[in-house]
Amino acid sequence: MTEKTTPALDLSDISLHYGFVRALDGVDLHAHPGEIVALLGDNGAGKSTLLKVMSGAHRATMGTIRVHGEAVSFHTPSDAAAHGIQMVYQDLALVDAFDIATNITLGEEPVVRGPFGWLGWLDRKRMRRDAEQELATLGVTTAPMTRPVEMLSGGQRQVVALARSAVRVTGEEERGGILLLDEPTAALGYQQTRQVEDLIARLAARGIAVIIVTHDLPLCFAVADRIVILNRGRKVADVRTRDTDNDSVVGWITGSKPSQFAPTEPV
Ligand SMILES: Nc1ncnc2c1ncn2[C@@H]1O[C@H](COP(=O)(O)OP(=O)(O)OP(=O)(O)O)[C@@H](O)[C@H]1O
Ligand SMILES: [Mg+2]
């Protein structure tokens, strides 16, 4: 799609070592505003590691990251958030004891000013209303807002985590937010997977760049504009979805199909 514009997110030559494990090896990846990129690969291929480099949770050993053309260096996820980047982690980070509304608005709670201006307390009613409104706009339905997250099913938790990041990233619409999703539908049933598919498409239509890690190939073919495949820490394919098919993608994932980017040394 919008190939001539500056990518919202642009990684080049990213390498990351966990001790002796080379999790990422010279990976390039970009996503334009409004583009949905699926990041695929077998277990341990480096997908979560690459997303965590983009979200500021991990630092690359080598390589550069640009956000809307500007070179950045992330030390923490809040550095990335300050650049409009939100991530839903594979291992969800929700606070069990809090209810849904609190989890969604966590970190940006509306505070009521006391009579002397300094007595503040959380405006819970408003929080619930805001969270409900946001979820309705996004087309996400889940359990009642007041239910503690520890009482939710795995799938409902996944929806809440996704909704939270979706709410935050839509707040970044102006400058072009970036949403990173690590297997967001792994715990979801049929209906909710469709809902997430719609949500992703709607966010992209609003100019958000979405990078989604998934093992669900039908989902990938349904939503992605472009497919990037990692094999043991290396990028082996980067293709427009309409220019490829299921067999090729499976071949790149398993390694039976040669990389598009010929290795310099024989394997
Ligand atoms: N914290 C860590 N310390 C050491 N090695 C790690 C760590 N996290 C991941 N690895 C290793 O890095 C490699 C890439 O892992 P990563 O989690 O990125 O894979 P993935 O593609 O997300 O796999 P999956 O589909 O199973 O989620 C693997 O070999 C893994 O064992
Ligand atoms: Mg992973």
PDB file of N, CA and C and ligand atoms in Angstrom, residues 44 47-49 90 182-183 213 215, ligand 2:
ATOM      1  N   GLY A  44      10.301 -20.262  18.734  1.00  0.00           N
ATOM      2  CA  GLY A  44      11.705 -19.932  18.960  1.00  0.00           C
ATOM      3  C   GLY A  44      12.371 -19.210  17.798  1.00  0.00           C
ATOM      4  N   LYS A  47      10.284 -14.151  17.045  1.00  0.00           N
ATOM      5  CA  LYS A  47       9.191 -13.193  16.848  1.00  0.00           C
ATOM      6  C   LYS A  47       8.947 -12.319  18.076  1.00  0.00           C
ATOM      7  N   SER A  48       8.792 -12.974  19.234  1.00  0.00           N
ATOM      8  CA  SER A  48       8.528 -12.193  20.458  1.00  0.00           C
ATOM      9  C   SER A  48       9.719 -11.299  20.768  1.00  0.00           C
ATOM     10  N   THR A  49      10.915 -11.824  20.555  1.00  0.00           N
ATOM     11  CA  THR A  49      12.119 -11.038  20.815  1.00  0.00           C
ATOM     12  C   THR A  49      12.124  -9.779  19.943  1.00  0.00           C
ATOM     13  N   GLN A  90       2.661 -11.573  24.779  1.00  0.00           N
ATOM     14  CA  GLN A  90       2.202 -12.955  24.712  1.00  0.00           C
ATOM     15  C   GLN A  90       1.832 -13.426  26.129  1.00  0.00           C
ATOM     16  N   ASP A 182       1.348  -9.720  20.120  1.00  0.00           N
ATOM     17  CA  ASP A 182       2.021 -11.021  20.155  1.00  0.00           C
ATOM     18  C   ASP A 182       0.995 -12.119  20.410  1.00  0.00           C
ATOM     19  N   GLU A 183       0.588 -12.794  19.356  1.00  0.00           N
ATOM     20  CA  GLU A 183      -0.408 -13.864  19.412  1.00  0.00           C
ATOM     21  C   GLU A 183      -1.673 -13.460  20.164  1.00  0.00           C
ATOM     22  N   VAL A 213       2.032 -10.878  15.518  1.00  0.00           N
ATOM     23  CA  VAL A 213       2.651 -12.200  15.526  1.00  0.00           C
ATOM     24  C   VAL A 213       1.534 -13.210  15.714  1.00  0.00           C
ATOM     25  N   HIS A 215       0.304 -17.646  14.909  1.00  0.00           N
ATOM     26  CA  HIS A 215       0.503 -18.945  14.270  1.00  0.00           C
ATOM     27  C   HIS A 215      -0.732 -19.308  13.450  1.00  0.00           C
TER      28      HIS A 215
HETATM   29 MG    MG B   2       6.722 -15.749  21.062  1.00  0.00          MG
END
